[in-house]
mmCIF file of C-alpha atoms in Angstrom:
data_model
loop_
_atom_site.group_PDB
_atom_site.id
_atom_site.type_symbol
_atom_site.label_atom_id
_atom_site.label_comp_id
_atom_site.label_asym_id
_atom_site.label_seq_id
_atom_site.Cartn_x
_atom_site.Cartn_y
_atom_site.Cartn_z
ATOM 1 C CA MET G 1 0.000 0.000 0.000
ATOM 2 C CA MET G 2 1.234 3.478 -0.892
ATOM 3 C CA VAL G 3 2.403 5.586 2.040
ATOM 4 C CA LEU G 4 0.824 9.014 1.714
ATOM 5 C CA THR G 5 2.992 12.074 1.876
ATOM 6 C CA GLN G 6 1.836 14.965 4.001
ATOM 7 C CA ALA G 7 1.105 16.952 0.825
ATOM 8 C CA ALA G 8 -0.977 14.169 -0.672
ATOM 9 C CA ALA G 9 -2.946 13.691 2.533
ATOM 10 C CA ALA G 10 -3.744 17.390 2.627
ATOM 11 C CA GLN G 11 -5.213 17.528 -0.859
ATOM 12 C CA HIS G 12 -8.795 18.583 -1.247
ATOM 13 C CA THR G 13 -11.597 16.266 -2.310
ATOM 14 C CA ILE G 14 -12.305 15.518 -5.971
ATOM 15 C CA VAL G 15 -16.046 15.439 -6.398
ATOM 16 C CA PHE G 16 -16.764 12.971 -9.200
ATOM 17 C CA THR G 17 -20.185 13.066 -10.859
ATOM 18 C CA PRO G 18 -20.982 10.248 -13.302
ATOM 19 C CA GLN G 19 -23.349 11.324 -16.072
ATOM 20 C CA TRP G 20 -26.322 9.349 -14.759
ATOM 21 C CA THR G 21 -27.886 7.771 -11.692
ATOM 22 C CA ALA G 22 -26.275 4.865 -9.830
ATOM 23 C CA GLN G 23 -25.883 1.804 -12.048
ATOM 24 C CA ALA G 24 -23.338 -0.747 -13.245
ATOM 25 C CA GLN G 25 -22.181 1.618 -16.002
ATOM 26 C CA PHE G 26 -20.040 3.178 -13.260
ATOM 27 C CA ALA G 27 -19.041 0.013 -11.405
ATOM 28 C CA GLY G 28 -15.291 0.621 -11.576
ATOM 29 C CA TYR G 29 -15.538 3.920 -9.724
ATOM 30 C CA TYR G 30 -17.734 2.417 -7.006
ATOM 31 C CA VAL G 31 -15.212 -0.399 -6.629
ATOM 32 C CA ALA G 32 -12.312 2.069 -6.423
ATOM 33 C CA GLU G 33 -14.054 3.894 -3.597
ATOM 34 C CA ALA G 34 -15.309 0.797 -1.776
ATOM 35 C CA LYS G 35 -12.013 -1.120 -1.982
ATOM 36 C CA GLY G 36 -9.926 1.884 -0.919
ATOM 37 C CA PHE G 37 -8.066 2.324 -4.224
ATOM 38 C CA TYR G 38 -8.545 6.086 -4.189
ATOM 39 C CA ARG G 39 -7.301 6.288 -0.616
ATOM 40 C CA GLU G 40 -4.265 4.151 -1.466
ATOM 41 C CA ALA G 41 -3.484 6.457 -4.380
ATOM 42 C CA GLY G 42 -3.507 9.460 -2.067
ATOM 43 C CA VAL G 43 -6.543 11.109 -3.585
ATOM 44 C CA LYS G 44 -9.771 11.987 -1.806
ATOM 45 C CA VAL G 45 -12.813 11.253 -3.960
ATOM 46 C CA LYS G 46 -16.494 11.808 -3.299
ATOM 47 C CA ILE G 47 -18.984 10.309 -5.767
ATOM 48 C CA GLU G 48 -22.076 12.462 -6.228
ATOM 49 C CA HIS G 49 -24.629 11.582 -8.899
ATOM 50 C CA PRO G 50 -26.529 14.203 -10.906
ATOM 51 C CA SER G 51 -30.118 15.026 -10.044
ATOM 52 C CA ALA G 52 -33.237 15.329 -12.166
ATOM 53 C CA THR G 53 -32.782 19.095 -12.191
ATOM 54 C CA GLN G 54 -29.000 19.347 -12.493
ATOM 55 C CA SER G 55 -26.968 17.380 -15.012
ATOM 56 C CA ALA G 56 -23.390 16.246 -14.546
ATOM 57 C CA MET G 57 -22.175 18.772 -17.118
ATOM 58 C CA SER G 58 -24.026 21.563 -15.347
ATOM 59 C CA ARG G 59 -22.280 20.593 -12.115
ATOM 60 C CA LEU G 60 -18.894 20.485 -13.858
ATOM 61 C CA SER G 61 -19.337 23.860 -15.562
ATOM 62 C CA LYS G 62 -20.362 25.435 -12.231
ATOM 63 C CA LYS G 63 -17.345 23.825 -10.479
ATOM 64 C CA GLN G 64 -19.615 21.792 -8.213
ATOM 65 C CA CYS G 65 -17.647 18.727 -9.268
ATOM 66 C CA GLN G 66 -14.153 18.288 -10.689
ATOM 67 C CA ALA G 67 -14.640 15.222 -12.908
ATOM 68 C CA THR G 68 -17.420 13.578 -14.864
ATOM 69 C CA THR G 69 -17.993 10.866 -17.444
ATOM 70 C CA LEU G 70 -18.958 11.718 -21.007
ATOM 71 C CA SER G 71 -19.161 9.944 -24.314
ATOM 72 C CA LEU G 72 -16.546 11.122 -26.804
ATOM 73 C CA CYS G 73 -19.144 12.835 -29.009
ATOM 74 C CA GLN G 74 -20.596 14.682 -26.027
ATOM 75 C CA ALA G 75 -17.138 15.879 -25.020
ATOM 76 C CA LEU G 76 -16.485 17.189 -28.520
ATOM 77 C CA GLU G 77 -19.707 19.200 -28.414
ATOM 78 C CA VAL G 78 -18.920 20.675 -25.013
ATOM 79 C CA ILE G 79 -15.443 21.726 -26.161
ATOM 80 C CA ASP G 80 -16.842 23.231 -29.362
ATOM 81 C CA ASP G 81 -19.337 25.193 -27.240
ATOM 82 C CA GLY G 82 -16.435 26.832 -25.420
ATOM 83 C CA LEU G 83 -15.603 24.747 -22.349
ATOM 84 C CA PRO G 84 -12.181 23.086 -22.804
ATOM 85 C CA LEU G 85 -12.120 19.526 -21.443
ATOM 86 C CA ILE G 86 -9.296 17.046 -20.915
ATOM 87 C CA ASN G 87 -9.736 13.276 -21.127
ATOM 88 C CA ILE G 88 -7.876 11.708 -18.193
ATOM 89 C CA LEU G 89 -9.132 8.127 -18.609
ATOM 90 C CA GLN G 90 -10.917 6.289 -21.398
ATOM 91 C CA THR G 91 -12.942 3.237 -20.397
ATOM 92 C CA SER G 92 -15.073 2.513 -23.464
ATOM 93 C CA MET G 93 -13.324 1.137 -26.554
ATOM 94 C CA ASN G 94 -16.515 0.476 -28.551
ATOM 95 C CA ASN G 95 -19.830 2.099 -29.335
ATOM 96 C CA ALA G 96 -22.916 0.772 -27.551
ATOM 97 C CA MET G 97 -25.651 2.678 -29.372
ATOM 98 C CA VAL G 98 -28.331 0.814 -31.298
ATOM 99 C CA ILE G 99 -31.622 1.594 -32.995
ATOM 100 C CA VAL G 100 -34.400 -0.820 -32.076
ATOM 101 C CA SER G 101 -37.270 -0.814 -34.571
ATOM 102 C CA ALA G 102 -40.895 -1.530 -33.762
ATOM 103 C CA ARG G 103 -43.218 -3.684 -35.843
ATOM 104 C CA GLY G 104 -40.490 -5.961 -37.176
ATOM 105 C CA LYS G 105 -39.057 -3.437 -39.612
ATOM 106 C CA ASP G 106 -35.431 -2.785 -40.501
ATOM 107 C CA PRO G 107 -34.576 0.713 -39.158
ATOM 108 C CA LEU G 108 -32.938 1.562 -42.487
ATOM 109 C CA THR G 109 -36.211 1.065 -44.374
ATOM 110 C CA GLN G 110 -38.146 3.590 -42.317
ATOM 111 C CA LYS G 111 -37.441 6.975 -43.862
ATOM 112 C CA GLY G 112 -38.998 9.799 -41.888
ATOM 113 C CA ALA G 113 -39.681 7.493 -38.946
ATOM 114 C CA ARG G 114 -40.411 8.841 -35.467
ATOM 115 C CA VAL G 115 -37.345 7.772 -33.496
ATOM 116 C CA GLY G 116 -36.763 8.283 -29.788
ATOM 117 C CA ILE G 117 -33.612 10.129 -28.741
ATOM 118 C CA TRP G 118 -32.327 11.064 -25.281
ATOM 119 C CA SER G 119 -33.143 14.608 -24.200
ATOM 120 C CA VAL G 120 -29.832 14.799 -22.308
ATOM 121 C CA GLY G 121 -27.708 14.280 -25.417
ATOM 122 C CA PHE G 122 -25.355 11.577 -26.753
ATOM 123 C CA GLY G 123 -27.348 10.825 -29.908
ATOM 124 C CA GLN G 124 -24.877 12.640 -32.150
ATOM 125 C CA LEU G 125 -23.850 9.634 -34.228
ATOM 126 C CA ALA G 126 -27.487 8.748 -34.878
ATOM 127 C CA ILE G 127 -28.164 12.261 -36.151
ATOM 128 C CA CYS G 128 -25.138 11.990 -38.438
ATOM 129 C CA MET G 129 -26.299 8.606 -39.734
ATOM 130 C CA SER G 130 -29.828 9.855 -40.397
ATOM 131 C CA ILE G 131 -28.477 12.762 -42.451
ATOM 132 C CA ARG G 132 -25.800 10.807 -44.347
ATOM 133 C CA ASP G 133 -28.145 7.949 -45.268
ATOM 134 C CA HIS G 134 -31.008 10.326 -46.169
ATOM 135 C CA LEU G 135 -33.316 8.725 -43.605
ATOM 136 C CA ASN G 136 -34.576 12.066 -42.290
ATOM 137 C CA TYR G 137 -35.748 10.658 -38.987
ATOM 138 C CA GLU G 138 -38.134 12.742 -36.897
ATOM 139 C CA TRP G 139 -36.432 12.834 -33.525
ATOM 140 C CA VAL G 140 -38.682 12.554 -30.481
ATOM 141 C CA ARG G 141 -36.943 13.328 -27.204
ATOM 142 C CA PHE G 142 -37.425 11.197 -24.105
ATOM 143 C CA ALA G 143 -36.015 11.600 -20.607
ATOM 144 C CA GLN G 144 -34.872 8.251 -19.343
ATOM 145 C CA ASN G 145 -37.085 5.277 -20.117
ATOM 146 C CA ILE G 146 -38.734 3.173 -22.792
ATOM 147 C CA ASN G 147 -42.366 4.143 -22.185
ATOM 148 C CA LEU G 148 -42.843 6.044 -25.445
ATOM 149 C CA PHE G 149 -41.639 3.041 -27.417
ATOM 150 C CA LEU G 150 -43.784 0.615 -25.435
ATOM 151 C CA SER G 151 -46.861 2.791 -25.923
ATOM 152 C CA GLY G 152 -46.527 2.580 -29.696
ATOM 153 C CA ALA G 153 -45.825 6.301 -30.097
ATOM 154 C CA LEU G 154 -42.491 5.639 -31.841
ATOM 155 C CA ASP G 155 -41.441 3.725 -34.938
ATOM 156 C CA ALA G 156 -38.034 3.057 -33.382
ATOM 157 C CA THR G 157 -35.879 4.206 -30.507
ATOM 158 C CA LEU G 158 -32.233 4.744 -29.768
ATOM 159 C CA ALA G 159 -30.950 2.521 -27.000
ATOM 160 C CA MET G 160 -27.697 1.605 -25.345
ATOM 161 C CA SER G 161 -26.832 -2.066 -25.645
ATOM 162 C CA TYR G 162 -26.117 -2.154 -21.902
ATOM 163 C CA ASN G 163 -29.191 -0.216 -20.790
ATOM 164 C CA GLU G 164 -32.426 0.504 -22.695
ATOM 165 C CA TYR G 165 -31.945 -2.565 -24.899
ATOM 166 C CA TYR G 166 -32.199 -4.784 -21.822
ATOM 167 C CA GLN G 167 -35.056 -2.698 -20.441
ATOM 168 C CA LEU G 168 -36.997 -3.580 -23.577
ATOM 169 C CA VAL G 169 -36.138 -7.247 -23.150
ATOM 170 C CA GLN G 170 -37.250 -7.163 -19.504
ATOM 171 C CA ALA G 171 -40.496 -5.479 -20.586
ATOM 172 C CA GLY G 172 -41.284 -8.539 -22.684
ATOM 173 C CA ILE G 173 -40.440 -7.145 -26.123
ATOM 174 C CA GLU G 174 -39.203 -9.860 -28.482
ATOM 175 C CA ILE G 175 -36.302 -8.321 -30.395
ATOM 176 C CA ASP G 176 -35.064 -9.915 -33.581
ATOM 177 C CA GLU G 177 -31.588 -8.902 -34.764
ATOM 178 C CA LYS G 178 -33.082 -7.719 -38.075
ATOM 179 C CA ASP G 179 -34.917 -5.070 -36.041
ATOM 180 C CA VAL G 180 -31.649 -3.775 -34.532
ATOM 181 C CA TYR G 181 -29.106 -1.423 -36.112
ATOM 182 C CA ARG G 182 -25.807 -1.545 -34.222
ATOM 183 C CA PHE G 183 -23.752 1.562 -34.945
ATOM 184 C CA CYS G 184 -20.469 -0.193 -34.140
ATOM 185 C CA ASP G 185 -21.046 -2.593 -37.063
ATOM 186 C CA HIS G 186 -21.777 0.054 -39.680
ATOM 187 C CA GLY G 187 -18.778 2.368 -39.709
ATOM 188 C CA TYR G 188 -19.709 4.298 -36.577
ATOM 189 C CA ASN G 189 -17.635 2.506 -33.969
ATOM 190 C CA VAL G 190 -16.705 5.564 -31.932
ATOM 191 C CA GLN G 191 -15.666 5.280 -28.292
ATOM 192 C CA GLU G 192 -18.067 6.407 -25.623
ATOM 193 C CA ASP G 193 -17.438 6.762 -21.887
ATOM 194 C CA GLY G 194 -14.331 8.522 -20.679
ATOM 195 C CA VAL G 195 -13.493 10.611 -17.614
ATOM 196 C CA TYR G 196 -13.123 14.338 -18.208
ATOM 197 C CA MET G 197 -11.999 17.380 -16.257
ATOM 198 C CA THR G 198 -12.015 21.015 -17.294
ATOM 199 C CA ARG G 199 -8.676 22.080 -18.709
ATOM 200 C CA GLU G 200 -8.439 24.757 -16.019
ATOM 201 C CA TYR G 201 -8.724 22.215 -13.209
ATOM 202 C CA TYR G 202 -6.539 19.631 -14.924
ATOM 203 C CA VAL G 203 -3.650 22.036 -15.515
ATOM 204 C CA ALA G 204 -3.688 23.061 -11.858
ATOM 205 C CA HIS G 205 -3.939 19.477 -10.547
ATOM 206 C CA LYS G 206 -2.146 17.198 -13.017
ATOM 207 C CA ASP G 207 -0.676 14.792 -10.490
ATOM 208 C CA GLU G 208 -3.942 14.510 -8.618
ATOM 209 C CA ALA G 209 -5.758 13.839 -11.897
ATOM 210 C CA ARG G 210 -3.231 11.134 -12.803
ATOM 211 C CA ARG G 211 -3.640 9.359 -9.480
ATOM 212 C CA PHE G 212 -7.434 9.592 -9.682
ATOM 213 C CA ALA G 213 -7.338 8.068 -13.175
ATOM 214 C CA GLN G 214 -4.966 5.278 -12.142
ATOM 215 C CA ALA G 215 -7.111 4.324 -9.151
ATOM 216 C CA SER G 216 -10.260 4.404 -11.292
ATOM 217 C CA ARG G 217 -8.614 2.105 -13.826
ATOM 218 C CA LYS G 218 -7.651 -0.243 -10.989
ATOM 219 C CA GLY G 219 -11.299 -0.263 -9.943
ATOM 220 C CA TRP G 220 -12.404 -1.317 -13.415
ATOM 221 C CA GLU G 221 -9.713 -3.996 -13.649
ATOM 222 C CA TRP G 222 -10.829 -5.380 -10.293
ATOM 223 C CA ALA G 223 -14.480 -5.326 -11.431
ATOM 224 C CA ALA G 224 -13.566 -7.283 -14.565
ATOM 225 C CA ALA G 225 -11.750 -9.891 -12.471
ATOM 226 C CA HIS G 226 -14.450 -10.060 -9.759
ATOM 227 C CA PRO G 227 -17.792 -9.285 -11.492
ATOM 228 C CA ASP G 228 -20.009 -10.872 -8.822
ATOM 229 C CA GLU G 229 -18.407 -8.904 -6.017
ATOM 230 C CA ALA G 230 -18.437 -5.764 -8.149
ATOM 231 C CA LEU G 231 -22.163 -6.273 -8.692
ATOM 232 C CA ASP G 232 -22.654 -6.472 -4.917
ATOM 233 C CA ILE G 233 -20.979 -3.071 -4.615
ATOM 234 C CA VAL G 234 -23.089 -1.623 -7.455
ATOM 235 C CA MET G 235 -26.288 -2.766 -5.747
ATOM 236 C CA GLN G 236 -25.254 -1.001 -2.545
ATOM 237 C CA TYR G 237 -25.138 2.291 -4.474
ATOM 238 C CA VAL G 238 -28.383 1.509 -6.298
ATOM 239 C CA GLU G 239 -30.232 0.715 -3.072
ATOM 240 C CA ARG G 240 -28.781 3.710 -1.251
ATOM 241 C CA ASP G 241 -30.059 6.046 -3.986
ATOM 242 C CA HIS G 242 -33.399 4.203 -4.395
ATOM 243 C CA VAL G 243 -32.869 3.648 -8.121
ATOM 244 C CA ALA G 244 -35.692 1.705 -9.784
ATOM 245 C CA THR G 245 -33.832 -1.292 -11.197
ATOM 246 C CA ASN G 246 -33.018 -4.881 -10.277
ATOM 247 C CA ARG G 247 -30.006 -7.130 -9.871
ATOM 248 C CA VAL G 248 -30.669 -9.044 -13.117
ATOM 249 C CA MET G 249 -30.673 -5.795 -15.089
ATOM 250 C CA GLN G 250 -27.501 -4.588 -13.406
ATOM 251 C CA ARG G 251 -25.745 -7.889 -14.048
ATOM 252 C CA LEU G 252 -26.607 -7.655 -17.753
ATOM 253 C CA MET G 253 -25.386 -4.046 -17.801
ATOM 254 C CA LEU G 254 -22.093 -4.827 -16.090
ATOM 255 C CA THR G 255 -21.373 -7.750 -18.426
ATOM 256 C CA GLU G 256 -22.015 -5.615 -21.502
ATOM 257 C CA VAL G 257 -20.094 -2.577 -20.222
ATOM 258 C CA LEU G 258 -17.068 -4.780 -19.510
ATOM 259 C CA ARG G 259 -17.350 -6.328 -22.984
ATOM 260 C CA LEU G 260 -17.381 -2.879 -24.584
ATOM 261 C CA GLN G 261 -14.130 -2.033 -22.789
ATOM 262 C CA VAL G 262 -12.238 -4.644 -24.828
ATOM 263 C CA ASP G 263 -10.804 -3.233 -28.046
ATOM 264 C CA ARG G 264 -11.918 -5.175 -31.121
ATOM 265 C CA GLN G 265 -8.490 -5.149 -32.701
ATOM 266 C CA SER G 266 -6.134 -5.791 -29.794
ATOM 267 C CA LYS G 267 -8.647 -7.898 -27.798
ATOM 268 C CA LYS G 268 -7.425 -6.048 -24.711
ATOM 269 C CA ARG G 269 -8.900 -3.641 -22.176
ATOM 270 C CA GLU G 270 -6.713 -0.676 -23.154
ATOM 271 C CA PHE G 271 -8.086 2.325 -21.243
ATOM 272 C CA ARG G 272 -6.886 4.757 -23.904
ATOM 273 C CA LEU G 273 -8.418 7.249 -26.259
ATOM 274 C CA ARG G 274 -7.865 6.160 -29.861
ATOM 275 C CA PRO G 275 -6.724 8.927 -32.243
ATOM 276 C CA ASP G 276 -8.515 7.319 -35.194
ATOM 277 C CA MET G 277 -11.830 7.300 -33.344
ATOM 278 C CA VAL G 278 -11.434 10.923 -32.285
ATOM 279 C CA LYS G 279 -10.757 11.832 -35.909
ATOM 280 C CA LYS G 280 -13.784 9.855 -37.110
ATOM 281 C CA ALA G 281 -16.146 11.364 -34.565
ATOM 282 C CA SER G 282 -14.930 14.910 -35.099
ATOM 283 C CA SER G 283 -15.036 14.620 -38.902
ATOM 284 C CA LEU G 284 -18.556 13.156 -38.895
ATOM 285 C CA MET G 285 -19.840 15.863 -36.598
ATOM 286 C CA VAL G 286 -18.211 18.685 -38.584
ATOM 287 C CA GLU G 287 -19.550 17.209 -41.833
ATOM 288 C CA ASN G 288 -23.073 17.161 -40.420
ATOM 289 C CA ARG G 289 -22.811 20.562 -38.743
ATOM 290 C CA LEU G 290 -22.865 19.317 -35.174
ATOM 291 C CA LEU G 291 -19.451 20.915 -34.635
ATOM 292 C CA SER G 292 -18.187 24.238 -35.965
ATOM 293 C CA ARG G 293 -14.590 22.989 -36.085
ATOM 294 C CA GLU G 294 -12.515 19.852 -35.710
ATOM 295 C CA VAL G 295 -11.590 18.955 -32.138
ATOM 296 C CA THR G 296 -8.324 17.030 -32.148
ATOM 297 C CA TYR G 297 -6.922 14.099 -30.205
ATOM 298 C CA ARG G 298 -4.004 16.214 -28.963
ATOM 299 C CA GLU G 299 -6.433 18.842 -27.724
ATOM 300 C CA LEU G 300 -8.348 16.245 -25.709
ATOM 301 C CA LEU G 301 -5.129 15.112 -24.019
ATOM 302 C CA ASN G 302 -3.789 18.645 -23.520
ATOM 303 C CA GLU G 303 -0.830 17.971 -25.809
ATOM 304 C CA LYS G 304 0.736 20.769 -27.802
#
């Protein structure tokens, strides 16, 4: 165990706000806190989830937290809007977004379809796909669940393969693979979750950021090696925050999140931002006018 220096012990607390409520998507951070990895690394971390009225990005921009998780496309948008961000840890190596079609129809045959999209963001690749493939989807925003789809109000809905997809399965929807468009299999395999800090905070606390990232990575590696115990820890957070879910759902989520962390090419859990994926995401978003300029890999890592 690392012996803390007096300076390290005196450091202030990093408030870390994941982008959503307590769930297995954030298992590695819960593990790092519960198993003492942050403490061993000499960094004080407090995990605070966003609320219904205040998003993680709102908290970060108001300096109410010092780190958050974002998909790569979300981070590019935030930077383009004028808030410089630095990626200190990349967990996702693959894209989890899918379109699930109702009524047994291929999503690509439904031009002008009413498609559900999250009101909090991270549907950028879907918007790009709809424009590039001349599908002209009518986007219908939803907050956090599958009710619009279940009610028949939508022709299709965006879903994460680790989250809403399994919610639909648990709701009794029979999903055939021909009804599912997986973005990662159609030229849109862009990384998602990473940990970000504002450039201002990162520059002033580089060593602290490094130790926070290293301990978080250790938490994810431990979760991958001990998924059942990691799930126990996740459920403690879920129950503490009274999140409406169940252990079966969280087990499915954790399994899928861990799978998405393994790079398709190297077959390894790399924990790194890939320059080619940054280039792809930025180019697609500029091409489809979701960004005003290209945001570069070096910019995301604060490299000159």
